[in-house]
Coordinates of C-alpha atoms and ligand atoms in Angstrom, one line a residue:
M1 CA 0.0 0.0 0.0
E2 CA 1.2 3.4 -0.8
A3 CA 2.1 5.6 2.2
I4 CA -0.3 8.4 2.7
K5 CA 1.3 11.8 2.5
L6 CA -0.7 14.7 3.7
A7 CA 0.0 18.5 3.9
I8 CA -2.3 20.4 6.2
T9 CA -1.8 23.9 4.8
G10 CA -2.3 27.5 5.9
G11 CA -3.7 26.9 9.4
R12 CA -2.6 28.5 12.7
V13 CA -0.5 25.8 14.2
I14 CA -0.5 25.8 18.0
D15 CA 1.8 23.3 19.5
P16 CA 2.5 24.3 23.1
A17 CA 5.1 21.5 23.7
Q18 CA 7.4 23.2 21.1
G19 CA 6.3 26.8 21.8
I20 CA 4.9 27.1 18.3
D21 CA 2.0 29.4 17.4
R22 CA 2.3 30.5 13.8
V23 CA 0.6 30.0 10.4
A24 CA 2.4 27.1 8.8
D25 CA 1.9 23.8 7.0
V26 CA 2.0 20.4 8.8
L27 CA 3.5 17.6 6.7
I28 CA 2.6 14.1 7.5
S29 CA 3.9 10.9 6.0
D30 CA 3.8 7.2 7.0
G31 CA 1.5 8.1 9.9
V32 CA 4.0 10.3 11.6
I33 CA 4.7 14.1 11.7
Q34 CA 7.4 14.9 9.2
E35 CA 7.6 18.7 9.6
I36 CA 6.0 22.0 10.6
T37 CA 7.1 24.4 8.0
E38 CA 8.4 27.9 8.9
G39 CA 5.6 29.7 7.1
S40 CA 2.9 28.7 4.6
S41 CA 3.8 29.5 1.0
G42 CA 0.7 27.9 -0.5
D43 CA 2.9 25.3 -2.3
V44 CA 2.2 21.7 -1.6
P45 CA 5.3 19.5 -1.9
S46 CA 5.0 16.9 -4.7
G47 CA 3.4 13.6 -3.8
F48 CA 1.4 15.2 -0.9
E49 CA -2.3 15.4 -0.8
S50 CA -3.4 18.8 0.7
L51 CA -5.9 19.7 3.3
D52 CA -6.7 23.4 3.4
A53 CA -6.8 24.6 7.0
S54 CA -6.7 28.4 6.4
G55 CA -8.8 30.2 9.0
K56 CA -8.5 27.2 11.3
I57 CA -6.4 26.2 14.3
V58 CA -4.2 23.1 13.9
S59 CA -3.6 21.4 17.2
P60 CA -2.0 18.2 18.3
G61 CA -4.7 15.5 18.8
F62 CA -6.3 15.9 22.2
V63 CA -5.5 13.4 25.0
D64 CA -8.1 12.6 27.7
L65 CA -6.9 11.1 30.9
H66 CA -10.3 10.3 32.2
T67 CA -12.9 8.5 30.0
H68 CA -15.6 5.9 30.9
L69 CA -16.1 3.6 28.0
R70 CA -18.5 1.3 29.9
D71 CA -17.1 -1.7 28.0
P72 CA -17.1 -4.5 29.0
G73 CA -20.3 -4.9 30.9
Q74 CA -22.5 -1.8 30.3
E75 CA -22.6 -1.8 26.5
W76 CA -26.1 -0.3 26.4
K77 CA -24.5 3.0 27.7
E78 CA -21.3 3.0 25.5
T79 CA -18.9 0.7 23.8
I80 CA -15.3 0.9 22.8
V81 CA -16.6 1.6 19.2
T82 CA -19.1 4.3 20.1
G83 CA -16.9 5.9 22.8
T84 CA -13.9 6.2 20.6
R85 CA -16.0 7.6 17.8
A86 CA -17.4 10.2 20.2
A87 CA -13.8 11.0 21.2
A88 CA -12.7 11.4 17.5
Y89 CA -15.8 13.7 17.0
G90 CA -14.6 15.8 20.0
G91 CA -11.0 16.0 18.6
F92 CA -9.5 13.4 20.9
T93 CA -7.0 10.9 19.5
T94 CA -6.1 9.3 22.8
V95 CA -8.4 8.4 25.7
C96 CA -7.6 6.6 29.0
A97 CA -10.2 4.1 29.9
M98 CA -11.3 4.1 33.5
P99 CA -11.5 0.5 35.0
N100 CA -15.0 0.7 36.6
T101 CA -16.3 -1.8 34.0
D102 CA -17.9 -5.2 34.6
P103 CA -15.7 -7.1 35.1
V104 CA -13.5 -4.5 36.6
Q105 CA -10.1 -3.9 35.0
D106 CA -8.3 -5.4 37.9
S107 CA -6.5 -8.2 36.2
A108 CA -4.2 -8.5 33.1
A109 CA -6.9 -10.7 31.4
V110 CA -9.5 -7.9 31.5
V111 CA -7.0 -5.2 30.6
D112 CA -5.7 -7.3 27.7
D113 CA -9.2 -7.8 26.4
V114 CA -9.9 -4.0 26.4
V115 CA -6.5 -3.3 24.7
R116 CA -7.1 -6.0 22.1
R117 CA -10.6 -4.9 21.2
A118 CA -9.7 -1.2 21.2
G119 CA -6.8 -1.9 18.8
A120 CA -9.1 -3.8 16.5
D121 CA -12.3 -1.7 16.6
G122 CA -11.4 1.6 18.2
A123 CA -11.4 4.8 16.1
I124 CA -8.5 6.2 18.2
R125 CA -5.9 5.1 20.8
V126 CA -7.2 3.7 24.1
L127 CA -4.8 3.5 27.1
P128 CA -6.1 1.4 30.0
I129 CA -6.2 2.4 33.6
G130 CA -6.0 -0.4 36.2
A131 CA -8.0 -0.7 39.4
I132 CA -6.4 0.1 42.7
S133 CA -8.3 -2.6 44.5
I134 CA -9.8 -6.0 43.5
G135 CA -13.3 -5.4 42.2
Q136 CA -12.8 -1.7 43.2
K137 CA -14.1 -2.8 46.6
G138 CA -11.4 -1.0 48.5
K139 CA -10.4 -4.1 50.5
Q140 CA -7.4 -5.7 48.8
L141 CA -4.9 -4.2 46.4
S142 CA -5.0 -5.3 42.8
P143 CA -2.0 -7.0 41.2
M144 CA -0.4 -3.7 40.4
G145 CA 2.8 -5.2 38.9
E146 CA 0.8 -7.5 36.6
L147 CA -1.4 -4.6 35.6
A148 CA 1.6 -2.4 34.9
D149 CA 3.1 -5.1 32.7
A150 CA -0.3 -5.3 30.8
G151 CA 0.2 -1.6 30.0
V152 CA -2.0 0.4 32.4
I153 CA -1.0 4.1 32.6
G154 CA -2.1 4.5 36.3
F155 CA -4.4 3.1 38.9
S156 CA -7.8 4.2 40.0
D157 CA -11.0 3.0 41.6
D158 CA -12.8 5.9 40.0
G159 CA -16.4 6.1 41.0
N160 CA -15.4 4.8 44.4
P161 CA -13.0 6.5 46.7
V162 CA -10.3 4.5 48.5
T163 CA -11.7 5.0 51.9
D164 CA -9.2 2.9 53.9
D165 CA -6.3 5.2 54.7
N166 CA -3.8 2.4 55.0
L167 CA -4.9 0.7 51.8
M168 CA -4.4 4.1 50.1
R169 CA -0.9 4.3 51.7
Q170 CA 0.0 0.9 50.4
A171 CA -1.3 1.6 46.9
L172 CA 0.8 4.7 46.8
A173 CA 3.9 2.9 48.1
Y174 CA 3.5 0.1 45.5
S175 CA 2.9 2.5 42.7
V176 CA 6.4 3.9 43.2
D177 CA 7.9 0.5 42.1
V178 CA 6.0 0.6 38.8
D179 CA 6.4 4.4 38.5
L180 CA 2.7 5.1 37.7
P181 CA 0.3 7.6 39.2
I182 CA -2.5 6.8 41.6
I183 CA -5.8 8.5 40.7
N184 CA -8.1 8.5 43.6
H185 CA -11.7 9.6 43.3
A186 CA -11.6 12.0 46.2
E187 CA -14.9 11.8 47.9
D188 CA -15.7 11.1 51.6
K189 CA -19.0 9.2 51.3
K190 CA -19.7 9.7 55.0
L191 CA -19.6 13.5 54.6
V192 CA -21.7 13.2 51.4
A193 CA -24.3 11.5 53.5
G194 CA -26.8 11.1 50.8
G195 CA -26.3 14.6 49.2
V196 CA -27.2 14.6 45.5
M197 CA -25.8 18.1 44.7
S198 CA -23.4 20.6 46.2
A199 CA -24.8 22.1 49.4
G200 CA -25.8 25.7 49.2
A201 CA -28.5 28.1 48.3
V202 CA -29.7 26.2 45.2
A203 CA -29.9 22.9 47.0
T204 CA -31.9 24.5 49.8
R205 CA -34.2 26.2 47.4
L206 CA -34.8 23.0 45.4
G207 CA -35.2 21.0 48.6
L208 CA -32.5 18.6 47.5
P209 CA -30.0 17.1 50.0
G210 CA -26.7 18.8 49.6
A211 CA -23.2 17.5 50.1
P212 CA -20.6 19.9 51.6
V213 CA -17.6 20.8 49.5
E214 CA -15.4 19.4 52.3
A215 CA -16.5 15.9 51.2
E216 CA -14.0 16.4 48.4
T217 CA -11.5 18.7 50.1
V218 CA -10.7 16.4 53.2
M219 CA -9.9 13.4 51.0
V220 CA -7.8 15.5 48.6
A221 CA -5.9 16.7 51.6
R222 CA -5.4 13.2 53.0
D223 CA -4.2 11.9 49.6
L224 CA -1.7 14.7 49.3
H225 CA -0.3 13.9 52.8
L226 CA 0.0 10.2 51.9
A227 CA 1.7 11.0 48.6
D228 CA 4.2 13.1 50.6
L229 CA 4.7 10.2 53.0
T230 CA 5.3 7.6 50.3
G231 CA 7.0 9.8 47.6
A232 CA 4.5 8.5 45.1
R233 CA 2.9 10.2 42.1
L234 CA -0.6 11.3 42.8
H235 CA -3.0 12.6 40.1
V236 CA -6.1 14.3 41.5
P237 CA -9.1 13.8 39.2
H238 CA -12.0 16.2 38.6
I239 CA -10.8 18.8 41.2
S240 CA -13.7 21.2 42.0
T241 CA -13.4 23.0 45.3
L242 CA -11.5 26.0 46.6
G243 CA -10.3 24.0 49.6
S244 CA -8.8 21.3 47.3
L245 CA -7.0 24.1 45.4
V246 CA -5.5 25.5 48.6
A247 CA -4.3 22.0 49.6
L248 CA -2.9 21.4 46.1
R249 CA -1.0 24.6 46.0
S250 CA 0.6 24.0 49.4
A251 CA 1.5 20.4 48.4
K252 CA 3.1 21.5 45.1
E253 CA 5.1 24.2 47.0
C254 CA 6.3 21.4 49.3
G255 CA 7.5 19.3 46.4
V256 CA 4.8 16.6 46.5
D257 CA 4.7 14.8 43.2
V258 CA 1.1 15.7 42.3
T259 CA -0.8 16.7 39.2
A260 CA -4.5 17.6 38.9
E261 CA -7.3 17.7 36.4
V262 CA -10.5 19.6 36.0
T263 CA -13.5 18.7 33.9
P264 CA -15.1 21.0 31.2
H265 CA -18.3 21.1 33.2
H266 CA -16.7 22.2 36.4
L267 CA -15.0 25.0 34.4
T268 CA -18.2 26.2 32.7
L269 CA -21.3 25.1 34.7
N270 CA -22.3 25.8 38.3
D271 CA -25.1 24.5 40.6
E272 CA -27.6 27.0 39.1
W273 CA -27.7 24.8 36.1
V274 CA -29.8 22.3 38.2
Y275 CA -32.6 24.8 37.7
G276 CA -32.7 23.5 34.1
L277 CA -32.5 27.0 32.5
N278 CA -28.9 26.9 31.2
G279 CA -27.6 28.7 34.2
D280 CA -30.4 31.2 34.6
V281 CA -31.9 31.6 38.0
P282 CA -35.7 31.6 37.9
A283 CA -37.9 33.9 39.9
V284 CA -40.1 31.0 40.5
V285 CA -38.8 27.4 40.2
S286 CA -40.1 26.1 36.9
V287 CA -40.9 22.6 35.4
E288 CA -37.4 22.6 33.9
A289 CA -35.8 22.4 37.3
Y290 CA -34.2 19.2 38.7
D291 CA -32.4 18.6 35.3
T292 CA -30.9 15.2 36.0
N293 CA -28.4 15.7 33.2
T294 CA -26.6 18.1 35.6
K295 CA -26.2 15.4 38.3
V296 CA -22.6 14.5 38.4
N297 CA -19.9 13.5 40.8
P298 CA -18.3 15.7 42.1
P299 CA -21.4 17.8 41.9
L300 CA -21.5 21.2 40.1
R301 CA -20.3 23.8 42.6
S302 CA -21.3 27.4 43.2
R303 CA -20.1 30.2 41.1
E304 CA -17.2 31.0 43.4
H305 CA -15.7 27.5 43.1
K306 CA -16.2 27.5 39.4
E307 CA -14.3 30.8 39.0
A308 CA -11.5 29.4 41.2
V309 CA -10.9 26.3 39.1
V310 CA -10.9 28.5 35.9
E311 CA -8.2 30.7 37.4
A312 CA -6.2 27.7 38.7
L313 CA -6.2 26.1 35.3
S314 CA -5.2 29.3 33.6
E315 CA -2.2 29.8 35.9
G316 CA -1.2 26.1 35.8
L317 CA -2.0 25.1 39.4
I318 CA -4.5 22.7 37.8
D319 CA -2.4 20.9 35.2
I320 CA -4.9 19.6 32.7
I321 CA -8.5 19.3 31.5
A322 CA -9.9 15.8 31.5
T323 CA -13.5 15.0 30.5
D324 CA -14.7 12.4 33.0
H325 CA -17.0 11.4 30.0
A326 CA -19.7 9.4 31.8
P327 CA -22.3 8.1 29.4
H328 CA -25.6 6.9 30.9
A329 CA -28.8 5.5 29.3
A330 CA -32.0 7.5 29.2
T331 CA -33.4 5.3 31.9
D332 CA -30.7 6.3 34.3
K333 CA -31.7 10.0 33.9
V334 CA -35.5 9.9 33.3
C335 CA -36.3 9.7 37.0
T336 CA -36.1 11.9 40.1
Y337 CA -33.0 13.9 40.8
N338 CA -32.4 11.7 43.9
E339 CA -32.6 8.5 41.9
A340 CA -30.6 9.6 38.8
A341 CA -27.2 8.3 38.0
H342 CA -24.1 10.6 38.3
G343 CA -22.4 11.6 35.1
I344 CA -22.3 13.8 32.1
N345 CA -21.6 13.0 28.5
V346 CA -18.7 15.2 27.6
L347 CA -16.4 14.1 24.8
E348 CA -18.2 15.7 21.9
T349 CA -18.7 19.1 23.6
A350 CA -15.5 19.3 25.7
F351 CA -13.5 21.6 23.5
A352 CA -16.3 24.0 22.4
S353 CA -17.7 24.4 25.9
V354 CA -14.3 25.4 27.3
F355 CA -13.4 27.5 24.3
G356 CA -16.0 30.0 25.6
L357 CA -13.4 30.8 28.3
V358 CA -11.0 31.8 25.6
E359 CA -13.6 34.0 24.0
T360 CA -14.2 35.8 27.3
G361 CA -10.5 36.2 28.0
K362 CA -10.4 33.9 31.1
I363 CA -7.8 31.6 29.6
S364 CA -5.4 31.8 26.6
I365 CA -5.9 29.5 23.6
Q366 CA -2.3 28.3 24.0
R367 CA -3.0 27.3 27.6
L368 CA -6.3 25.6 26.7
I369 CA -4.6 23.5 24.0
E370 CA -1.7 22.7 26.3
S371 CA -4.2 21.4 28.9
L372 CA -5.7 19.1 26.3
T373 CA -2.5 17.9 24.6
S374 CA 1.1 18.2 26.0
G375 CA -0.2 18.6 29.6
P376 CA -1.8 15.1 29.8
A377 CA 0.9 13.6 27.6
A378 CA 3.5 14.8 30.2
I379 CA 1.5 13.0 33.0
L380 CA 1.5 9.9 30.8
R381 CA 5.2 10.3 30.0
K382 CA 4.4 9.3 26.4
D383 CA 5.4 10.8 23.0
L384 CA 2.0 12.2 22.4
G385 CA 0.2 15.6 22.5
S386 CA 2.7 17.3 20.2
L387 CA 3.4 17.8 16.5
K388 CA 7.1 17.0 17.0
K389 CA 8.9 15.3 14.1
G390 CA 8.5 11.6 14.3
F391 CA 5.5 11.7 16.7
S392 CA 2.3 9.9 15.7
A393 CA 0.4 12.1 13.3
D394 CA -2.5 12.8 15.6
V395 CA -3.9 16.2 14.6
T396 CA -7.1 18.1 15.5
I397 CA -8.3 20.9 13.3
I398 CA -10.6 23.5 14.9
D399 CA -12.8 26.2 13.3
P400 CA -12.7 28.9 16.0
G401 CA -15.5 30.9 14.4
A402 CA -18.0 28.1 13.9
T403 CA -21.1 28.4 16.0
W404 CA -23.3 25.3 16.6
I405 CA -26.2 24.0 18.7
V406 CA -25.5 21.0 20.8
E407 CA -27.9 18.2 19.7
P408 CA -27.3 15.2 22.0
E409 CA -29.6 13.0 19.9
K410 CA -27.0 13.3 17.2
F411 CA -24.0 12.3 19.4
E412 CA -21.7 9.5 18.2
S413 CA -21.9 8.4 21.8
K414 CA -24.6 5.8 22.6
S415 CA -25.9 8.1 25.4
M416 CA -27.2 11.6 25.3
N417 CA -26.9 12.7 29.0
S418 CA -25.6 16.3 28.4
P419 CA -27.0 19.4 30.1
L420 CA -25.9 21.3 27.0
G421 CA -28.6 20.1 24.7
G422 CA -29.9 23.1 22.8
V423 CA -27.1 25.4 23.9
Q424 CA -25.2 27.3 21.3
L425 CA -21.4 26.9 21.4
T426 CA -18.6 28.6 19.5
G427 CA -15.5 26.8 18.2
R428 CA -15.8 23.4 16.7
V429 CA -13.6 20.5 15.9
V430 CA -13.9 20.0 12.1
T431 CA -11.3 17.3 11.4
T432 CA -9.5 14.7 13.6
I433 CA -6.6 12.8 12.2
Y434 CA -5.2 9.7 14.0
Q435 CA -1.9 8.1 12.9
G436 CA -2.1 10.0 9.7
E437 CA -5.7 8.9 8.8
T438 CA -8.8 11.1 9.0
V439 CA -11.1 9.5 11.6
F440 CA -13.6 12.4 11.8
E441 CA -14.5 15.0 9.4
L442 CA -17.5 17.3 10.0
P443 CA -20.0 17.0 7.2
V444 CA -20.2 20.2 5.1
E445 CA -23.9 20.8 5.9
A446 CA -23.1 20.7 9.6
S447 CA -20.7 23.6 9.2
V448 CA -23.4 26.2 8.3
G449 CA -22.8 29.2 10.5
S450 CA -19.1 28.5 10.3
G451 CA -16.9 31.5 10.7
A452 CA -14.3 30.0 8.4
G453 CA -13.2 32.4 5.7
K454 CA -14.6 35.4 7.4
Ligands
LIG501 ZN1 -14.3 10.1 39.8

């Protein structure tokens, strides 16, 4: 087969790992990056197909450290096939699969199965995460060495916190030997005490049981101290409270080996979204209230916490954005707020939802792209998330002027549980290239309203 040679021409190439932000051509051959040219002359080298990216942003393919693919075991919510297609649609070329599947990814056999099927059927790269404890039950450590040999990129019981302090200490201590991070779902269930959203004025007004922000903060603080004790690498998932940020800052200043992620929804939505009016606060609570698509763990916080995580991401205290893509079937959400499952469907709206923060000047485009590319790649310690010569040709092309309405019923994901249905977003992934091959291209009719060429 003839090798595919592709020249992506005339786009604004932003590659934070190399400090590049200029109009240039990106040349791809044999599935790897060959070169980023100095400028863009309009000439396409002979033998290359060309893809016009003028007016667009050309970014390294996005890397998601936190994805729930639900496969094996809950294939009615998502599969490796639909989840990786949703990822490609959202501009992701690598996703890390959380192990809370059925069976749990707590043995090499289950991890091997996910890796094999993802390689055969996945649209993009899937890197597995192994469980911290057997069955994610928090009682007995998983075979961490065996899981490391099977290729996991870290360990997590995500969905469940590791409640037992000493088990957490042991997990951190063993993780040092295999040099992989521990990712603990930081939530003190006893403090949550049945809360279904973040405690505060909105919960009170809606008559919903609220969980205090301290349910997260105390466990983040514990984990940071145990990481310090063991010298292990800790990665804090979906950080969402001011208190967690204070603890994170002090740990980083003390040299604790810690990184942290924040989700697109904690950056852009607050607890007022539970009113079901896209963040508006009604004079009288209306029938739209109790929008179960806003139920997520950790819960959407108040405005103050939301603004704090945005600032922390912008300055780099929070290292990266990760989606916590958590697809759920309609039956998990068409019920009361108390009964509804936790989780938001994120992959396909991730970039555009956060791009709003660039538009309002809260974060730079370079920092946003870094937090989706070289940032997570650095935590993975893999040659990903950059357009360096010889790296896998994983490229995401964005139309920064495109406006579009989120239509969950059209998601590539099997599920539709997004609170952003009907919301207009600006900035859209138009092409995703994985290992030199186009795995997603926005159909032309869908680009109506595009700002390209303006
Ligand atoms: Zn979690």
